[in-house]
Amino acid sequence: MAYDYDLYVIGAGSGGVRCSRIAATAGARVAICEDDRVGGTCVIRGCVPKKLLVYGSHFAEEFEDAAGYGWQVGESKFSWPTLIANKDNEIDRLNGAYKRLLSDAGVTLHEGRGRLIDANTVEVAGKRYSAERIVIATGGRAVRPGIEGAEHGITSNEAFHLKTLPKRILVYGGGYIAVEFAGIFNGLGAEVTQVVRRDLILRGFDQEVRQHLQKEMTRKGVIFRPNTELVAVEKSGDACLCKTAAGETIETDLVMFATGRAPNTQDLGLEQVGVGLNKAGAIAVDEWSQSTVPSIYAIGDVTDRINLTPVAIMEGHFLANTLFGKRPMKPDHANVPSAVFSQPPVGTVGLTEEEARRVHGEIDVYAATFRPMKYTLSGRQQQTLMKLLVDAKTDRVVGAHMVGDDAAEIIQGIGIAVKAGATKAQFDATVGIHPTAAEEFVTMRSKRPPLQAKAAE
């Protein structure tokens, strides 16, 4: 059968764009569709604009710290509309750049929502296109909690387009998006209350990392309400009244829900074609990213494997090489470095201490907490945490974690060593760069008891 295309990609986010470009470069006839702006969550309403807001929110502390270094900074004034306008200009530029990447690679872009008609046909804006293979890369979406008055709050999508910055903001959630926006709003001068349904933020991260970050965010002025659940939100004039399960009322000017994300699988025709979903509602795929329908594949957040942009890019790139580049490649989801652009930021790779104990049994824990050199003159009390987890039997470093300035930049390099299976002895044999915070990762020599062992004493 003659098809219109060799490959049709539904969703022009980072993973879909990479997959289509690599396939086209290998000689395939490729088309891609998008019902929003090209670039997806990361570029348009996620990682990139969020990091720009994080940068903007750092300046208040930088101005304060300058005094310790002899600088006298005049009266400062922040303009939220200016920051948002400049952010929007950059996102417009990136959107255009992504479109050019597709065009230059020979990929045809169809604007509109793609929907499966059968195992080899996609319908977009009333037109149907056939393809030998189809890739679904529709990502995920922010979800609101199922509570009364949830329509009065916003999600991260709307947070990027607020006309003004409210004086009081309640962030509901304890995941990385909640933590990052709490830091942004706090750094820009809002009074931030973060309501967390459990005792600590960042469930799934290393326990010591979670404790350290929550303490540092509290030091910076974020007000935490742990073990608290919202059951309703009411409007009262310009304010929002947030009702808790314990019968309390928290008044705020804005409620931001950061209570999770869900795979974008609705209205794609998956059920009619027979594409299977897993218990989380994500598209079920095998190790080659192939769905239960042989001609249909899925990559990125819609599969709910590891929901990170670089992972989606890896999955898309490897799939294109497998299908069209004559280079079969399975994505490797082990030891993926990641960061939370909280304030201070978190960087991590490998196992948490809790996971390392379960997987390896006996582990050696090396940890250091210190005030960075930068703050010795400014007087700021912020503390950095660095931590290495080592399999006691093999001496291999199986986890590395950091909370502190430049954590993401530092962990990227440490991630290479962990991925390569480096031992603690090899870390120790590496000469540190002095004076830096990063050198602590190669100078830690004193073990401490694992947290669970300490707690049992």
Short mmCIF file of C-alpha atoms in Angstrom, two decimals:
data_model
loop_
_atom_site.label_atom_id
_atom_site.label_comp_id
_atom_site.label_asym_id
_atom_site.label_seq_id
_atom_site.Cartn_x
_atom_site.Cartn_y
_atom_site.Cartn_z
CA MET A 1 0.00 0.00 0.00
CA ALA A 2 1.21 3.49 -0.86
CA TYR A 3 1.11 5.88 2.10
CA ASP A 4 1.15 9.68 2.11
CA TYR A 5 4.00 9.60 4.63
CA ASP A 6 6.47 7.14 6.08
CA LEU A 7 5.97 8.70 9.52
CA TYR A 8 3.25 10.88 11.01
CA VAL A 9 3.87 12.47 14.42
CA ILE A 10 1.00 13.75 16.55
CA GLY A 11 2.33 16.48 18.81
CA ALA A 12 5.10 19.01 18.09
CA GLY A 13 6.72 19.24 21.50
CA SER A 14 10.39 18.59 22.11
CA GLY A 15 10.11 14.80 21.68
CA GLY A 16 7.90 14.94 18.60
CA VAL A 17 10.03 17.58 16.91
CA ARG A 18 13.23 15.62 17.53
CA CYS A 19 11.71 12.35 16.30
CA SER A 20 10.37 13.91 13.12
CA ARG A 21 13.58 15.79 12.35
CA ILE A 22 15.84 12.76 12.78
CA ALA A 23 13.51 10.59 10.71
CA ALA A 24 13.37 13.18 7.92
CA THR A 25 17.16 13.55 7.99
CA ALA A 26 17.37 9.79 7.47
CA GLY A 27 15.30 10.15 4.30
CA ALA A 28 11.79 9.43 5.55
CA ARG A 29 8.74 11.38 4.37
CA VAL A 30 7.52 12.94 7.58
CA ALA A 31 4.61 15.08 8.71
CA ILE A 32 3.76 16.41 12.15
CA CYS A 33 0.66 18.08 13.56
CA GLU A 34 0.13 20.44 16.49
CA ASP A 35 -3.03 22.05 17.85
CA ASP A 36 -1.14 24.67 19.86
CA ARG A 37 2.23 26.35 19.41
CA VAL A 38 5.19 24.35 18.16
CA GLY A 39 7.58 23.64 21.02
CA GLY A 40 5.25 21.90 23.45
CA THR A 41 5.07 22.19 27.21
CA CYS A 42 8.77 22.73 27.82
CA VAL A 43 9.30 25.58 25.39
CA ILE A 44 5.91 27.28 25.53
CA ARG A 45 4.52 26.79 29.06
CA GLY A 46 7.08 24.86 31.07
CA CYS A 47 10.83 24.58 31.52
CA VAL A 48 11.97 27.56 29.47
CA PRO A 49 9.59 30.32 30.60
CA LYS A 50 9.76 28.98 34.16
CA LYS A 51 13.56 29.19 34.20
CA LEU A 52 13.36 32.77 32.94
CA LEU A 53 11.04 33.62 35.85
CA VAL A 54 13.44 31.86 38.23
CA TYR A 55 16.28 34.05 36.97
CA GLY A 56 14.15 37.14 37.45
CA SER A 57 13.25 36.20 41.00
CA HIS A 58 16.91 35.93 42.09
CA PHE A 59 17.73 39.62 41.78
CA ALA A 60 16.25 40.75 45.10
CA GLU A 61 18.75 38.57 46.99
CA GLU A 62 21.58 39.55 44.66
CA PHE A 63 20.94 43.23 45.43
CA GLU A 64 21.00 42.47 49.16
CA ASP A 65 24.18 40.41 48.95
CA ALA A 66 25.98 43.13 46.97
CA ALA A 67 26.33 45.28 50.10
CA GLY A 68 28.71 42.78 51.67
CA TYR A 69 31.00 43.21 48.68
CA GLY A 70 31.08 47.00 48.87
CA TRP A 71 28.34 47.80 46.39
CA GLN A 72 25.67 50.32 47.31
CA VAL A 73 22.66 49.53 45.15
CA GLY A 74 20.03 52.25 44.82
CA GLU A 75 16.33 51.80 45.28
CA SER A 76 15.12 48.91 43.13
CA LYS A 77 11.70 48.45 41.58
CA PHE A 78 10.27 45.33 39.98
CA SER A 79 7.80 45.28 37.07
CA TRP A 80 5.94 42.02 36.57
CA PRO A 81 4.44 43.15 33.21
CA THR A 82 7.93 43.87 31.89
CA LEU A 83 9.21 40.44 32.89
CA ILE A 84 6.20 38.71 31.33
CA ALA A 85 6.44 40.75 28.11
CA ASN A 86 10.14 39.97 27.72
CA LYS A 87 9.47 36.30 28.49
CA ASP A 88 6.72 36.24 25.85
CA ASN A 89 9.09 37.72 23.25
CA GLU A 90 11.61 34.95 23.92
CA ILE A 91 8.94 32.26 23.67
CA ASP A 92 7.78 33.75 20.35
CA ARG A 93 11.36 33.57 19.11
CA LEU A 94 11.73 29.94 20.16
CA ASN A 95 8.39 29.02 18.62
CA GLY A 96 9.61 30.42 15.31
CA ALA A 97 12.95 28.64 15.68
CA TYR A 98 11.24 25.28 16.21
CA LYS A 99 9.11 25.82 13.11
CA ARG A 100 12.24 26.57 11.10
CA LEU A 101 13.90 23.42 12.42
CA LEU A 102 11.02 21.37 11.06
CA SER A 103 10.95 23.19 7.75
CA ASP A 104 14.72 22.98 7.24
CA ALA A 105 14.60 19.22 7.90
CA GLY A 106 11.85 18.76 5.30
CA VAL A 107 9.08 17.95 7.80
CA THR A 108 5.56 19.01 6.79
CA LEU A 109 3.67 20.80 9.59
CA HIS A 110 -0.10 20.51 9.80
CA GLU A 111 -1.80 22.89 12.24
CA GLY A 112 -4.70 21.31 14.12
CA ARG A 113 -5.51 18.46 16.46
CA GLY A 114 -4.56 15.03 15.23
CA ARG A 115 -6.89 12.10 15.75
CA LEU A 116 -6.42 8.44 14.83
CA ILE A 117 -8.90 7.06 12.31
CA ASP A 118 -7.25 3.67 12.04
CA ALA A 119 -3.83 2.14 12.57
CA ASN A 120 -2.38 4.04 9.60
CA THR A 121 -4.54 7.16 9.26
CA VAL A 122 -4.55 10.50 11.05
CA GLU A 123 -7.21 13.18 10.65
CA VAL A 124 -6.25 16.83 11.13
CA ALA A 125 -8.60 19.76 10.57
CA GLY A 126 -10.96 17.63 8.48
CA LYS A 127 -8.24 16.16 6.25
CA ARG A 128 -6.94 12.62 6.42
CA TYR A 129 -3.35 11.50 5.97
CA SER A 130 -2.03 7.95 5.75
CA ALA A 131 1.30 6.86 7.19
CA GLU A 132 3.16 3.59 7.51
CA ARG A 133 4.00 4.47 11.12
CA ILE A 134 2.49 6.91 13.58
CA VAL A 135 4.09 8.39 16.69
CA ILE A 136 2.00 9.92 19.48
CA ALA A 137 3.89 12.64 21.34
CA THR A 138 1.08 14.66 22.87
CA GLY A 139 2.70 15.14 26.30
CA GLY A 140 0.80 15.88 29.49
CA ARG A 141 -1.44 18.52 30.98
CA ALA A 142 -1.90 20.22 34.34
CA VAL A 143 -4.87 18.93 36.34
CA ARG A 144 -7.00 20.67 38.94
CA PRO A 145 -8.04 18.88 42.12
CA GLY A 146 -11.63 17.70 42.30
CA ILE A 147 -12.68 20.15 44.98
CA GLU A 148 -15.50 22.66 45.15
CA GLY A 149 -14.51 26.00 43.64
CA ALA A 150 -11.45 24.69 41.82
CA GLU A 151 -12.35 26.99 38.92
CA HIS A 152 -11.32 29.95 41.07
CA GLY A 153 -7.69 28.85 41.02
CA ILE A 154 -5.07 28.70 38.28
CA THR A 155 -2.53 26.12 37.12
CA SER A 156 1.02 26.63 35.92
CA ASN A 157 -0.38 27.37 32.43
CA GLU A 158 -2.11 30.55 33.59
CA ALA A 159 0.71 31.52 35.96
CA PHE A 160 2.83 32.51 32.97
CA HIS A 161 0.24 35.04 31.82
CA LEU A 162 -0.93 36.82 34.97
CA LYS A 163 -1.53 40.50 34.29
CA THR A 164 -0.26 41.47 37.74
CA LEU A 165 1.57 39.74 40.56
CA PRO A 166 -0.79 39.31 43.55
CA LYS A 167 0.44 40.24 47.02
CA ARG A 168 -0.65 36.93 48.56
CA ILE A 169 -0.41 33.59 46.76
CA LEU A 170 -1.33 30.13 47.98
CA VAL A 171 0.38 27.27 46.13
CA TYR A 172 -1.36 23.93 46.61
CA GLY A 173 0.93 20.98 46.06
CA GLY A 174 4.32 19.63 47.04
CA GLY A 175 5.84 18.50 43.74
CA TYR A 176 8.54 20.19 41.71
CA ILE A 177 6.17 22.58 39.92
CA ALA A 178 4.68 23.75 43.23
CA VAL A 179 8.12 24.17 44.77
CA GLU A 180 9.48 26.10 41.80
CA PHE A 181 6.59 28.54 41.58
CA ALA A 182 6.59 29.07 45.34
CA GLY A 183 10.22 30.15 45.00
CA ILE A 184 9.48 32.38 42.02
CA PHE A 185 6.58 34.21 43.64
CA ASN A 186 8.41 34.53 46.96
CA GLY A 187 11.54 35.88 45.28
CA LEU A 188 9.50 38.49 43.41
CA GLY A 189 7.98 39.79 46.62
CA ALA A 190 4.68 37.98 47.09
CA GLU A 191 3.68 36.47 50.42
CA VAL A 192 3.62 32.75 49.61
CA THR A 193 1.88 29.99 51.52
CA GLN A 194 2.56 26.48 50.27
CA VAL A 195 -0.07 23.95 51.33
CA VAL A 196 1.25 20.38 51.29
CA ARG A 197 -0.92 17.33 51.79
CA ARG A 198 1.98 15.41 53.34
CA ASP A 199 4.63 16.38 55.87
CA LEU A 200 7.33 17.22 53.32
CA ILE A 201 7.64 18.51 49.77
CA LEU A 202 9.06 16.54 46.80
CA ARG A 203 7.67 13.08 47.46
CA GLY A 204 9.90 10.47 45.81
CA PHE A 205 13.10 12.47 46.29
CA ASP A 206 15.77 11.67 48.86
CA GLN A 207 14.40 12.25 52.37
CA GLU A 208 17.35 14.35 53.48
CA VAL A 209 17.06 16.48 50.34
CA ARG A 210 13.38 17.07 51.04
CA GLN A 211 14.01 18.10 54.63
CA HIS A 212 16.89 20.39 53.71
CA LEU A 213 15.06 22.17 50.91
CA GLN A 214 11.92 22.74 52.97
CA LYS A 215 14.04 24.24 55.76
CA GLU A 216 15.87 26.54 53.33
CA MET A 217 12.66 27.66 51.64
CA THR A 218 11.21 28.45 55.06
CA ARG A 219 14.32 30.49 55.82
CA LYS A 220 13.64 32.49 52.65
CA GLY A 221 10.11 33.29 53.77
CA VAL A 222 7.83 30.65 52.23
CA ILE A 223 5.13 29.70 54.74
CA PHE A 224 4.49 25.95 54.78
CA ARG A 225 1.25 24.31 55.83
CA PRO A 226 2.13 20.58 55.92
CA ASN A 227 -0.38 17.76 56.38
CA THR A 228 -3.12 20.06 55.11
CA GLU A 229 -5.77 19.30 52.51
CA LEU A 230 -7.95 21.84 50.75
CA VAL A 231 -11.58 20.90 50.31
CA ALA A 232 -13.04 24.08 48.78
CA VAL A 233 -12.19 27.51 47.41
CA GLU A 234 -14.62 30.41 47.64
CA LYS A 235 -14.43 33.87 46.14
CA SER A 236 -14.88 36.80 48.52
CA GLY A 237 -14.52 40.00 46.56
CA ASP A 238 -10.99 40.02 45.14
CA ALA A 239 -9.82 37.42 47.66
CA CYS A 240 -10.04 33.63 47.75
CA LEU A 241 -11.05 31.77 50.89
CA CYS A 242 -9.44 28.33 50.99
CA LYS A 243 -11.19 25.82 53.25
CA THR A 244 -9.14 22.98 54.73
CA ALA A 245 -10.26 19.53 55.79
CA ALA A 246 -9.54 20.56 59.38
CA GLY A 247 -12.10 23.35 59.15
CA GLU A 248 -9.63 26.23 58.82
CA THR A 249 -9.85 29.08 56.31
CA ILE A 250 -6.78 30.53 54.59
CA GLU A 251 -7.35 33.86 52.84
CA THR A 252 -5.26 34.69 49.81
CA ASP A 253 -5.36 36.76 46.62
CA LEU A 254 -4.55 33.89 44.26
CA VAL A 255 -4.66 30.10 44.42
CA MET A 256 -2.32 28.11 42.20
CA PHE A 257 -2.98 24.39 41.88
CA ALA A 258 0.12 22.29 41.30
CA THR A 259 -1.39 18.94 42.21
CA GLY A 260 -0.11 16.85 39.34
CA ARG A 261 -0.18 16.29 35.61
CA ALA A 262 -1.94 13.71 33.46
CA PRO A 263 -1.08 12.22 30.04
CA ASN A 264 -2.79 13.89 27.07
CA THR A 265 -4.69 10.87 25.76
CA GLN A 266 -8.22 12.26 25.38
CA ASP A 267 -9.92 12.58 22.02
CA LEU A 268 -7.08 10.96 20.08
CA GLY A 269 -9.07 7.95 18.88
CA LEU A 270 -6.90 5.57 20.88
CA GLU A 271 -9.72 3.33 22.08
CA GLN A 272 -11.26 2.90 18.63
CA VAL A 273 -7.92 1.88 17.15
CA GLY A 274 -7.03 -0.41 20.05
CA VAL A 275 -4.09 1.44 21.57
CA GLY A 276 -3.81 0.21 25.16
CA LEU A 277 -3.45 2.45 28.20
CA ASN A 278 -1.83 1.57 31.51
CA LYS A 279 -3.30 2.06 34.99
CA ALA A 280 -2.15 5.69 35.05
CA GLY A 281 -4.04 6.41 31.83
CA ALA A 282 -0.82 6.71 29.83
CA ILE A 283 -0.12 4.94 26.55
CA ALA A 284 1.40 1.55 27.31
CA VAL A 285 4.60 0.95 25.32
CA ASP A 286 7.35 -1.65 25.23
CA GLU A 287 11.09 -1.04 25.49
CA TRP A 288 11.11 0.14 21.86
CA SER A 289 8.31 2.70 22.50
CA GLN A 290 5.87 0.57 20.50
CA SER A 291 2.22 0.52 21.57
CA THR A 292 -0.17 -2.42 21.50
CA VAL A 293 -0.86 -1.53 17.85
CA PRO A 294 2.31 -2.43 15.88
CA SER A 295 2.23 0.61 13.58
CA ILE A 296 1.72 3.11 16.41
CA TYR A 297 4.41 4.30 18.81
CA ALA A 298 4.44 6.78 21.68
CA ILE A 299 7.15 8.88 23.35
CA GLY A 300 7.44 11.46 26.08
CA ASP A 301 5.07 12.35 28.90
CA VAL A 302 2.10 10.67 27.23
CA THR A 303 3.78 7.36 28.17
CA ASP A 304 4.44 8.42 31.79
CA ARG A 305 7.84 6.77 31.97
CA ILE A 306 10.17 9.58 33.11
CA ASN A 307 8.46 12.89 32.47
CA LEU A 308 11.43 15.05 31.57
CA THR A 309 12.04 16.93 28.33
CA PRO A 310 15.52 15.44 27.68
CA VAL A 311 14.03 11.96 28.16
CA ALA A 312 11.33 12.66 25.58
CA ILE A 313 14.02 13.91 23.20
CA MET A 314 16.08 10.76 23.79
CA GLU A 315 13.06 8.53 23.20
CA GLY A 316 12.17 10.39 20.00
CA HIS A 317 15.72 10.38 18.68
CA PHE A 318 16.27 6.69 19.41
CA LEU A 319 12.93 5.74 17.87
CA ALA A 320 13.72 7.60 14.66
CA ASN A 321 17.10 5.89 14.48
CA THR A 322 15.46 2.53 15.08
CA LEU A 323 12.75 2.96 12.45
CA PHE A 324 14.62 4.85 9.73
CA GLY A 325 18.30 5.19 10.61
CA LYS A 326 19.16 1.48 10.58
CA ARG A 327 20.46 1.92 14.14
CA PRO A 328 18.14 0.10 16.57
CA MET A 329 18.38 1.91 19.92
CA LYS A 330 16.41 1.38 23.12
CA PRO A 331 16.11 4.39 25.43
CA ASP A 332 17.92 3.84 28.71
CA HIS A 333 15.95 5.23 31.65
CA ALA A 334 18.51 4.34 34.33
CA ASN A 335 20.51 7.04 36.16
CA VAL A 336 18.81 9.99 34.48
CA PRO A 337 20.02 13.26 36.07
CA SER A 338 17.34 15.80 36.94
CA ALA A 339 16.94 19.14 38.65
CA VAL A 340 14.34 21.12 40.50
CA PHE A 341 14.75 24.85 39.96
CA SER A 342 13.65 25.62 43.46
CA GLN A 343 15.36 28.24 45.59
CA PRO A 344 17.88 26.90 46.41
CA PRO A 345 17.87 24.43 43.50
CA VAL A 346 18.09 20.65 43.69
CA GLY A 347 20.17 18.37 41.49
CA THR A 348 20.02 14.60 41.65
CA VAL A 349 21.10 11.45 39.82
CA GLY A 350 20.76 7.79 40.70
CA LEU A 351 19.14 6.30 43.78
CA THR A 352 17.85 8.03 46.87
CA GLU A 353 19.22 6.85 50.21
CA GLU A 354 16.01 4.95 50.85
CA GLU A 355 16.14 3.26 47.43
CA ALA A 356 19.84 2.47 47.77
CA ARG A 357 19.24 0.63 51.05
CA ARG A 358 16.45 -1.43 49.48
CA VAL A 359 18.43 -2.27 46.33
CA HIS A 360 21.94 -2.75 47.69
CA GLY A 361 21.43 -3.48 51.36
CA GLU A 362 24.62 -2.14 52.90
CA ILE A 363 25.50 1.33 51.69
CA ASP A 364 28.02 4.00 52.66
CA VAL A 365 26.64 7.51 53.01
CA TYR A 366 28.78 10.61 52.61
CA ALA A 367 27.13 13.99 53.24
CA ALA A 368 28.26 17.53 53.84
CA THR A 369 26.37 20.68 54.79
CA PHE A 370 28.07 24.06 54.59
CA ARG A 371 27.54 27.73 53.92
CA PRO A 372 28.81 28.64 50.42
CA MET A 373 31.83 30.94 50.23
CA LYS A 374 29.76 33.56 48.40
CA TYR A 375 27.72 34.21 51.54
CA THR A 376 30.60 34.62 53.98
CA LEU A 377 30.76 38.34 53.19
CA SER A 378 27.09 38.93 52.49
CA GLY A 379 25.97 37.30 55.73
CA ARG A 380 23.30 35.15 54.13
CA GLN A 381 22.74 31.96 56.10
CA GLN A 382 21.76 29.67 53.22
CA GLN A 383 23.20 26.17 53.54
CA THR A 384 24.23 23.77 50.79
CA LEU A 385 23.76 20.00 51.08
CA MET A 386 25.83 17.50 49.10
CA LYS A 387 25.45 13.75 49.35
CA LEU A 388 26.93 10.60 47.83
CA LEU A 389 25.52 7.07 48.21
CA VAL A 390 27.92 4.20 47.68
CA ASP A 391 27.29 0.47 47.35
CA ALA A 392 29.48 -0.90 50.16
CA LYS A 393 30.15 -4.17 48.29
CA THR A 394 31.39 -2.68 45.00
CA ASP A 395 32.37 0.88 46.04
CA ARG A 396 30.27 2.14 43.11
CA VAL A 397 28.55 5.51 43.54
CA VAL A 398 24.85 4.77 43.07
CA GLY A 399 23.39 8.15 43.95
CA ALA A 400 24.40 11.79 44.12
CA HIS A 401 22.28 14.64 45.43
CA MET A 402 22.72 18.36 45.98
CA VAL A 403 20.66 21.24 47.31
CA GLY A 404 22.34 24.58 46.74
CA ASP A 405 23.41 27.17 44.22
CA ASP A 406 24.28 25.77 40.77
CA ALA A 407 23.09 22.29 41.78
CA ALA A 408 21.80 21.51 38.28
CA GLU A 409 25.03 22.60 36.60
CA ILE A 410 27.14 20.55 38.99
CA ILE A 411 25.02 17.39 38.95
CA GLN A 412 25.11 17.30 35.15
CA GLY A 413 28.82 16.47 35.33
CA ILE A 414 28.41 14.12 38.29
CA GLY A 415 25.72 12.34 36.26
CA ILE A 416 28.31 11.26 33.72
CA ALA A 417 30.38 9.61 36.43
CA VAL A 418 27.38 7.83 37.96
CA LYS A 419 26.20 6.67 34.52
CA ALA A 420 29.69 5.35 33.80
CA GLY A 421 29.72 3.36 37.05
CA ALA A 422 32.46 5.34 38.79
CA THR A 423 33.57 4.20 42.23
CA LYS A 424 34.04 6.28 45.35
CA ALA A 425 37.77 5.63 45.04
CA GLN A 426 37.70 7.24 41.60
CA PHE A 427 35.81 10.24 43.00
CA ASP A 428 38.45 10.47 45.74
CA ALA A 429 41.28 10.29 43.20
CA THR A 430 39.87 13.24 41.27
CA VAL A 431 41.47 16.57 42.14
CA GLY A 432 38.93 19.20 43.15
CA ILE A 433 38.73 22.69 41.68
CA HIS A 434 39.36 25.12 44.52
CA PRO A 435 37.61 27.14 45.80
CA THR A 436 34.28 25.81 44.53
CA ALA A 437 31.27 24.10 46.03
CA ALA A 438 31.60 21.32 43.44
CA GLU A 439 34.92 20.14 44.90
CA GLU A 440 33.03 18.82 47.91
CA PHE A 441 31.91 15.86 45.77
CA VAL A 442 35.53 14.68 45.50
CA THR A 443 36.70 15.58 49.01
CA MET A 444 34.07 13.92 51.23
CA ARG A 445 35.85 11.21 53.24
CA SER A 446 33.80 10.71 56.41
CA LYS A 447 30.93 8.23 56.36
CA ARG A 448 27.82 8.75 58.41
CA PRO A 449 25.17 6.20 59.40
CA PRO A 450 22.27 5.91 56.96
CA LEU A 451 19.22 7.95 57.98
CA GLN A 452 17.08 4.88 58.66
CA ALA A 453 19.79 3.41 60.88
CA LYS A 454 20.06 6.70 62.77
CA ALA A 455 16.31 6.86 63.23
CA ALA A 456 16.26 3.35 64.67
CA GLU A 457 18.76 4.20 67.38
#
